[in-house]
Tab-separated table of C-alpha atoms in Angstrom:
chain	number	residue	atom	x	y	z
A	291	UNK	CA	-12.575	94.462	248.601
A	292	UNK	CA	-16.106	95.522	248.778
A	293	UNK	CA	-17.396	97.246	245.696
A	294	UNK	CA	-17.443	100.974	244.849
A	295	UNK	CA	-21.378	102.214	246.030
A	296	UNK	CA	-20.886	105.920	244.115
A	297	UNK	CA	-18.940	105.921	240.700
A	298	UNK	CA	-18.117	109.239	238.594
A	299	UNK	CA	-18.950	108.011	235.055
A	300	UNK	CA	-17.214	110.178	232.339
A	301	UNK	CA	-18.587	110.444	228.527
A	302	UNK	CA	-18.313	113.880	226.770
A	303	UNK	CA	-18.957	113.432	223.366
A	304	UNK	CA	-19.741	112.759	220.798
A	305	UNK	CA	-23.606	111.982	220.623
A	306	UNK	CA	-23.890	108.393	219.406
A	307	UNK	CA	-21.192	107.530	222.126
A	308	UNK	CA	-22.891	109.360	225.115
A	309	UNK	CA	-25.968	107.396	224.193
A	310	UNK	CA	-23.894	104.034	223.729
A	311	UNK	CA	-23.242	104.707	227.298
A	312	UNK	CA	-26.682	105.633	227.903
A	313	UNK	CA	-27.885	102.089	227.043
A	314	UNK	CA	-25.171	99.923	229.193
A	315	UNK	CA	-25.957	102.209	232.239
A	316	UNK	CA	-29.513	101.037	231.949
A	317	UNK	CA	-28.064	97.306	232.011
A	318	UNK	CA	-25.887	98.023	235.027
A	319	UNK	CA	-28.597	100.142	237.056
A	320	UNK	CA	-30.749	97.034	236.683
A	321	UNK	CA	-27.903	94.811	238.192
A	322	UNK	CA	-26.637	96.753	240.461
A	323	UNK	CA	-29.905	99.152	241.902
A	324	UNK	CA	-27.943	100.274	244.686
A	325	UNK	CA	-24.949	101.688	243.211
A	326	UNK	CA	-25.131	105.525	242.040
A	327	UNK	CA	-23.907	107.171	239.054
A	328	UNK	CA	-22.667	110.209	238.807
A	329	UNK	CA	-22.789	110.544	234.961
A	330	UNK	CA	-20.447	113.750	233.611
A	331	UNK	CA	-21.328	115.110	230.054
A	332	UNK	CA	-22.586	117.857	228.073
A	333	UNK	CA	-26.046	119.272	228.984
A	334	UNK	CA	-27.590	118.666	225.230
A	335	UNK	CA	-27.483	114.720	226.257
A	336	UNK	CA	-28.974	115.038	229.667
A	337	UNK	CA	-32.231	113.651	228.021
A	338	UNK	CA	-30.234	110.284	227.428
A	339	UNK	CA	-29.962	109.092	231.340
A	340	UNK	CA	-33.446	110.752	232.134
A	341	UNK	CA	-35.486	107.487	233.595
A	342	UNK	CA	-32.412	105.414	234.304
A	343	UNK	CA	-32.415	104.691	238.283
A	344	UNK	CA	-29.832	105.920	240.294
A	345	UNK	CA	-28.046	108.018	237.697
A	346	UNK	CA	-27.464	112.164	238.889
A	347	UNK	CA	-26.334	113.777	235.984
A	348	UNK	CA	-23.264	116.706	236.316
A	349	UNK	CA	-22.950	118.844	232.942
A	350	UNK	CA	-19.601	119.791	231.701
A	351	UNK	CA	-19.222	123.006	229.985
A	352	UNK	CA	-15.616	122.751	227.976
A	353	UNK	CA	-16.304	126.461	226.554
A	354	UNK	CA	-17.151	128.067	229.662
A	355	UNK	CA	-16.476	127.242	233.507
A	356	UNK	CA	-14.489	123.946	232.733
A	357	UNK	CA	-12.212	125.216	229.608
A	358	UNK	CA	-8.602	124.055	230.286
A	359	UNK	CA	-6.755	122.704	233.209
A	360	UNK	CA	-7.985	125.159	235.706
A	361	UNK	CA	-11.814	124.792	234.743
A	362	UNK	CA	-10.962	120.713	234.763
A	363	UNK	CA	-9.921	122.036	238.500
A	364	UNK	CA	-13.177	123.273	239.524
A	365	UNK	CA	-14.830	120.546	237.430
A	366	UNK	CA	-13.476	117.827	239.826
A	367	UNK	CA	-14.515	120.695	243.244
A	368	UNK	CA	-18.118	120.274	241.789
A	369	UNK	CA	-17.883	116.630	241.328
A	370	UNK	CA	-15.904	115.776	244.593
A	371	UNK	CA	-19.420	117.226	246.503
A	372	UNK	CA	-20.570	113.534	245.703
A	373	UNK	CA	-18.131	111.806	248.120
A	374	UNK	CA	-17.847	109.250	244.973
A	375	UNK	CA	-15.578	105.906	245.552
A	376	UNK	CA	-14.563	105.250	242.060
A	377	UNK	CA	-14.274	107.116	238.460
A	378	UNK	CA	-15.007	105.063	235.433
A	379	UNK	CA	-13.694	107.167	232.580
A	380	UNK	CA	-15.315	105.826	229.538
A	381	UNK	CA	-13.987	108.373	227.215
A	382	UNK	CA	-10.205	108.036	227.588
A	383	UNK	CA	-9.327	111.610	225.925
A	384	UNK	CA	-7.134	114.638	226.962
A	385	UNK	CA	-9.945	116.239	229.401
A	386	UNK	CA	-11.347	113.407	230.743
A	387	UNK	CA	-7.720	111.982	231.808
A	388	UNK	CA	-6.872	114.998	233.162
A	389	UNK	CA	-9.950	114.969	235.329
A	390	UNK	CA	-8.980	110.923	236.180
A	391	UNK	CA	-5.477	111.906	236.931
A	392	UNK	CA	-6.624	114.745	239.706
A	393	UNK	CA	-9.212	112.197	240.892
A	394	UNK	CA	-6.424	109.489	241.529
A	395	UNK	CA	-4.015	112.014	243.102
A	396	UNK	CA	-6.323	112.238	245.532
A	397	UNK	CA	-6.388	108.697	246.180
A	398	UNK	CA	-9.639	107.832	244.198
A	399	UNK	CA	-9.651	104.544	242.712
A	400	UNK	CA	-10.015	105.366	238.530
A	401	UNK	CA	-10.336	102.655	235.827
A	402	UNK	CA	-10.227	103.729	232.224
A	403	UNK	CA	-11.081	102.987	228.748
A	404	UNK	CA	-9.301	101.240	226.130
A	405	UNK	CA	-10.048	102.481	223.454
A	406	UNK	CA	-8.062	99.496	220.626
A	407	UNK	CA	-6.313	102.042	219.200
A	408	UNK	CA	-4.023	99.519	217.634
A	409	UNK	CA	-6.451	96.966	216.594
A	410	UNK	CA	-8.855	99.760	214.553
A	411	UNK	CA	-5.470	101.011	213.101
A	412	UNK	CA	-4.815	97.172	212.101
A	413	UNK	CA	-8.719	97.067	210.364
A	414	UNK	CA	-8.553	101.053	208.200
A	415	UNK	CA	-4.949	100.774	206.817
A	416	UNK	CA	-5.018	101.012	203.537
A	417	UNK	CA	-2.600	97.951	202.808
A	418	UNK	CA	-2.834	94.489	204.826
A	419	UNK	CA	-5.978	95.123	206.686
A	420	UNK	CA	-6.471	92.709	209.692
A	421	UNK	CA	-10.280	92.197	209.049
A	422	UNK	CA	-11.992	90.785	211.517
A	423	UNK	CA	-14.498	91.569	214.451
A	424	UNK	CA	-13.270	93.683	217.013
A	425	UNK	CA	-14.517	94.174	220.616
A	426	UNK	CA	-18.029	95.957	221.141
A	427	UNK	CA	-17.992	99.459	222.631
A	428	UNK	CA	-20.391	98.742	224.628
A	429	UNK	CA	-18.291	95.728	225.898
A	430	UNK	CA	-15.644	97.998	226.216
A	431	UNK	CA	-17.244	100.292	228.041
A	432	UNK	CA	-18.744	97.267	230.305
A	433	UNK	CA	-14.993	96.419	231.051
A	434	UNK	CA	-14.438	99.362	232.374
A	435	UNK	CA	-16.943	98.298	235.474
A	436	UNK	CA	-15.522	94.833	235.559
A	437	UNK	CA	-12.348	96.241	236.517
A	438	UNK	CA	-13.959	98.402	239.014
A	439	UNK	CA	-14.816	94.296	240.343
A	440	UNK	CA	-18.193	94.403	239.175
A	441	UNK	CA	-19.712	90.891	237.329
A	442	UNK	CA	-21.467	92.928	235.026
A	443	UNK	CA	-22.861	90.855	231.850
A	444	UNK	CA	-25.007	92.877	229.145
A	445	UNK	CA	-27.993	91.058	227.713
A	446	UNK	CA	-27.240	92.927	223.971
A	447	UNK	CA	-31.377	92.827	223.686
A	448	UNK	CA	-33.277	95.745	223.125
A	449	UNK	CA	-34.863	97.149	225.592
A	450	UNK	CA	-38.460	98.608	225.173
A	451	UNK	CA	-38.832	101.992	226.315
A	452	UNK	CA	-41.682	103.153	225.049
A	453	UNK	CA	-42.659	106.969	226.039
A	454	UNK	CA	-46.037	108.994	225.533
A	455	UNK	CA	-46.214	111.099	222.340
A	456	UNK	CA	-45.015	114.581	222.891
A	457	UNK	CA	-48.444	116.693	222.721
A	458	UNK	CA	-46.036	118.890	220.465
A	459	UNK	CA	-45.959	115.593	217.665
A	460	UNK	CA	-49.685	114.326	217.618
A	461	UNK	CA	-50.521	115.206	214.250
A	462	UNK	CA	-47.212	112.720	212.956
A	463	UNK	CA	-49.139	109.762	214.640
A	464	UNK	CA	-52.659	111.016	213.757
A	465	UNK	CA	-53.136	107.830	211.251
A	466	UNK	CA	-53.021	104.857	213.210
A	467	UNK	CA	-53.201	102.507	210.191
A	468	UNK	CA	-49.839	103.210	208.984
A	469	UNK	CA	-46.819	101.864	210.025
A	470	UNK	CA	-44.168	105.057	211.059
A	471	UNK	CA	-40.397	104.784	209.767
A	472	UNK	CA	-37.951	107.386	211.127
A	473	UNK	CA	-35.122	108.103	208.842
A	474	UNK	CA	-31.774	109.664	209.690
A	475	UNK	CA	-30.379	110.128	206.584
A	476	UNK	CA	-27.402	112.595	207.715
A	477	UNK	CA	-24.343	111.823	209.438
A	478	UNK	CA	-21.246	114.350	210.388
A	479	UNK	CA	-19.004	113.056	207.512
A	480	UNK	CA	-20.272	112.742	203.958
A	481	UNK	CA	-18.682	109.661	203.521
A	482	UNK	CA	-20.781	107.918	205.627
A	483	UNK	CA	-24.144	109.293	203.846
A	484	UNK	CA	-25.901	107.388	201.250
A	485	UNK	CA	-26.850	109.902	198.741
A	486	UNK	CA	-29.937	112.055	198.715
A	487	UNK	CA	-30.722	110.773	195.197
A	488	UNK	CA	-31.210	107.692	196.177
A	489	UNK	CA	-32.453	108.095	200.016
A	490	UNK	CA	-35.410	110.196	197.775
A	491	UNK	CA	-35.902	106.744	196.095
A	492	UNK	CA	-36.473	105.063	199.360
A	493	UNK	CA	-38.584	107.522	200.882
A	494	UNK	CA	-40.951	108.103	197.121
A	495	UNK	CA	-41.163	104.160	197.876
A	496	UNK	CA	-42.379	104.068	201.963
A	497	UNK	CA	-44.722	106.483	201.467
A	498	UNK	CA	-46.460	105.187	198.210
A	499	UNK	CA	-46.638	101.697	200.067
A	500	UNK	CA	-48.265	102.572	203.741
A	501	UNK	CA	-45.684	104.030	205.864
A	502	UNK	CA	-45.758	107.447	207.686
A	503	UNK	CA	-42.051	108.804	206.964
A	504	UNK	CA	-40.112	110.953	210.180
A	505	UNK	CA	-37.705	112.986	209.227
A	506	UNK	CA	-34.812	113.417	211.916
A	507	UNK	CA	-31.372	115.112	211.585
A	508	UNK	CA	-29.740	118.556	212.701
A	509	UNK	CA	-28.836	122.072	210.866
A	510	UNK	CA	-29.771	124.604	208.676
A	511	UNK	CA	-29.092	122.528	205.363
A	512	UNK	CA	-30.128	119.654	206.516
A	513	UNK	CA	-33.461	120.601	207.791
A	514	UNK	CA	-33.932	122.220	204.321
A	515	UNK	CA	-32.952	119.073	202.611
A	516	UNK	CA	-35.819	117.370	204.413
A	517	UNK	CA	-38.235	119.710	203.925
A	518	UNK	CA	-37.801	119.207	200.166
A	519	UNK	CA	-38.959	115.401	200.633
A	520	UNK	CA	-41.605	116.715	202.467
A	521	UNK	CA	-42.707	119.097	199.800
A	522	UNK	CA	-42.056	116.234	197.546
A	523	UNK	CA	-43.665	112.648	199.135
A	524	UNK	CA	-47.078	112.405	200.701
A	525	UNK	CA	-46.872	111.207	204.249
A	526	UNK	CA	-43.619	112.504	205.486
A	527	UNK	CA	-42.645	114.863	207.934
A	528	UNK	CA	-39.780	116.813	209.289
A	529	UNK	CA	-38.873	116.548	212.695
A	530	UNK	CA	-36.006	118.499	212.445
A	531	UNK	CA	-35.491	121.856	214.377
A	532	UNK	CA	-38.776	121.346	215.764
A	533	UNK	CA	-38.620	119.254	218.858
A	534	UNK	CA	-36.275	119.247	221.784
A	535	UNK	CA	-33.678	116.320	222.256
A	536	UNK	CA	-35.990	114.637	224.627
A	537	UNK	CA	-38.845	114.854	222.815
A	538	UNK	CA	-37.419	113.431	219.438
A	539	UNK	CA	-36.039	110.272	221.982
A	540	UNK	CA	-40.127	109.941	222.996
A	541	UNK	CA	-40.953	110.216	219.354
A	542	UNK	CA	-38.385	107.604	218.370
A	543	UNK	CA	-39.843	105.218	221.011
A	544	UNK	CA	-42.957	105.060	219.151
A	545	UNK	CA	-41.624	104.075	215.516
A	546	UNK	CA	-41.947	100.688	213.996
A	547	UNK	CA	-38.807	101.133	212.533
A	548	UNK	CA	-35.394	103.414	212.279
A	549	UNK	CA	-33.460	103.662	208.966
A	550	UNK	CA	-30.133	105.477	209.649
A	551	UNK	CA	-26.496	105.728	208.710
A	552	UNK	CA	-23.718	104.798	211.146
A	553	UNK	CA	-24.668	108.034	213.018
A	554	UNK	CA	-26.381	108.944	216.320
A	555	UNK	CA	-29.532	107.759	214.744
A	556	UNK	CA	-28.648	104.411	215.044
A	557	UNK	CA	-27.427	104.470	218.580
A	558	UNK	CA	-30.506	106.887	219.739
A	559	UNK	CA	-33.078	103.511	218.572
A	560	UNK	CA	-31.349	101.491	220.586
A	561	UNK	CA	-31.409	103.494	223.612
A	562	UNK	CA	-35.540	103.756	223.189
A	563	UNK	CA	-35.052	99.797	222.034
A	564	UNK	CA	-36.021	100.565	218.387
A	565	UNK	CA	-35.036	98.077	215.331
A	566	UNK	CA	-32.762	99.826	212.812
A	567	UNK	CA	-31.359	99.024	209.720
A	568	UNK	CA	-27.917	101.027	209.406
A	569	UNK	CA	-26.060	101.965	206.346
A	570	UNK	CA	-22.462	101.509	206.508
A	571	UNK	CA	-20.124	103.208	203.737
A	572	UNK	CA	-16.220	103.841	204.664
A	573	UNK	CA	-17.257	102.677	207.922
A	574	UNK	CA	-17.468	98.941	208.790
A	575	UNK	CA	-19.200	97.095	212.141
A	576	UNK	CA	-15.812	95.257	212.370
A	577	UNK	CA	-14.839	98.537	214.537
A	578	UNK	CA	-17.563	97.501	217.244
A	579	UNK	CA	-20.224	100.710	216.825
A	580	UNK	CA	-22.997	98.265	215.825
A	581	UNK	CA	-25.991	99.559	217.840
A	582	UNK	CA	-26.503	98.112	220.827
A	583	UNK	CA	-29.462	95.579	220.805
A	584	UNK	CA	-29.185	95.851	217.004
A	585	UNK	CA	-29.310	92.463	214.656
A	586	UNK	CA	-26.403	92.059	212.598
A	587	UNK	CA	-28.363	91.210	209.499
A	588	UNK	CA	-29.587	94.669	209.711
A	589	UNK	CA	-26.490	96.457	208.481
A	590	UNK	CA	-26.550	96.868	205.380
A	591	UNK	CA	-23.156	97.137	203.444
A	592	UNK	CA	-21.375	96.526	200.324
A	593	UNK	CA	-17.786	94.603	200.932
A	594	UNK	CA	-14.701	96.134	199.337
A	595	UNK	CA	-11.544	95.798	199.748
A	596	UNK	CA	-10.582	99.184	200.847
A	597	UNK	CA	-13.188	99.021	203.422
A	598	UNK	CA	-13.390	100.576	206.222
A	599	UNK	CA	-11.283	103.794	205.397
A	600	UNK	CA	-11.693	104.621	208.862
A	601	UNK	CA	-13.340	104.180	212.126
A	602	UNK	CA	-15.528	107.383	212.007
A	603	UNK	CA	-15.930	107.853	208.395
A	604	UNK	CA	-13.800	111.134	207.881
A	605	UNK	CA	-11.935	109.517	205.217
A	606	UNK	CA	-12.302	108.531	201.866
A	607	UNK	CA	-13.256	105.213	200.842
A	608	UNK	CA	-12.699	104.751	196.839
A	609	UNK	CA	-14.225	101.691	195.628
A	610	UNK	CA	-13.061	101.919	191.929
A	611	UNK	CA	-14.029	105.188	191.465
A	612	UNK	CA	-17.303	104.985	193.499
A	613	UNK	CA	-17.754	105.947	197.020
A	614	UNK	CA	-18.548	102.978	199.148
A	615	UNK	CA	-21.819	104.218	200.740
A	616	UNK	CA	-22.984	104.568	196.576
A	617	UNK	CA	-22.522	100.938	196.452
A	618	UNK	CA	-25.924	100.417	198.512
A	619	UNK	CA	-28.701	100.503	196.573
A	620	UNK	CA	-31.857	101.422	197.449
A	621	UNK	CA	-33.386	98.009	196.373
A	622	UNK	CA	-31.219	96.966	199.358
A	623	UNK	CA	-32.694	98.953	201.487
A	624	UNK	CA	-36.171	98.341	200.820
A	625	UNK	CA	-35.504	94.348	200.355
A	626	UNK	CA	-34.629	94.432	203.876
A	627	UNK	CA	-37.401	96.994	205.136
A	628	UNK	CA	-40.056	94.436	203.574
A	629	UNK	CA	-38.120	91.555	205.411
A	630	UNK	CA	-39.057	93.281	208.633
A	631	UNK	CA	-42.014	93.524	207.944
């Protein structure tokens, strides 16, 4: 049986997951350069796929033109123009499953993501946790292509993706003698965020020991926190709200190191081939969401029987009255930074 030569790939959200898909597609397209990929995701995420040969991006607009069932019917008609011969559903949520069903009914070959929900539930339940490493999410994505017939092996290595520094960011890289460390100090859920006072201690150390610190994130509240840090510490720069996603990725590609929560900052660093120290509280690397190509030794965490409390960090993880993320000390992070240097 011949392999598909044009594949519709769906992954609509979340930001970190879409970045992981981009890392997987980079390797897939290197191994199968004759296969064309039509990537379907939210328009905001299009820059993740810039520069990946044979990837065409098609935006889903779930709040407007592709809203509801009839919106998905419209999206299916739009995608039909590509004459694809297979669908790889890397999301397996309601929207992607309906879209996959529509294509399946028209006779197209469809393969879908196995999220491993039962395993993850056993890992995160309160009592009698089954605590062992689960399959990496990127391998679950790769499995979908394998189910389509491809012999696809991931290298699990960081692939250099150095880009030109955006002209609007030249001032951030003016001092070539100081190493540049990015810090993505925020996350969608508070149980994954290192207490701000501790992060401030880390920034204070770095900026007084030969590093420039670039702060990443999104939203007005995060902007103000980052702005306060830039005013409190020398050699600290706030990128929030000042650059497009494409520009942020280009900036990240020029960093010497990234420090991130278990959040999209980790996966953006991986996509751009940058080593990242990741901080884990309520979540755990065992769930499979470590950064692509990152080293397990760079996952900074403190073990406790109640970890992980959830896969996504949306549930509290109380450890003797202290949130799990609060068990991480600035000294632990600084020690690992020093080891990297």
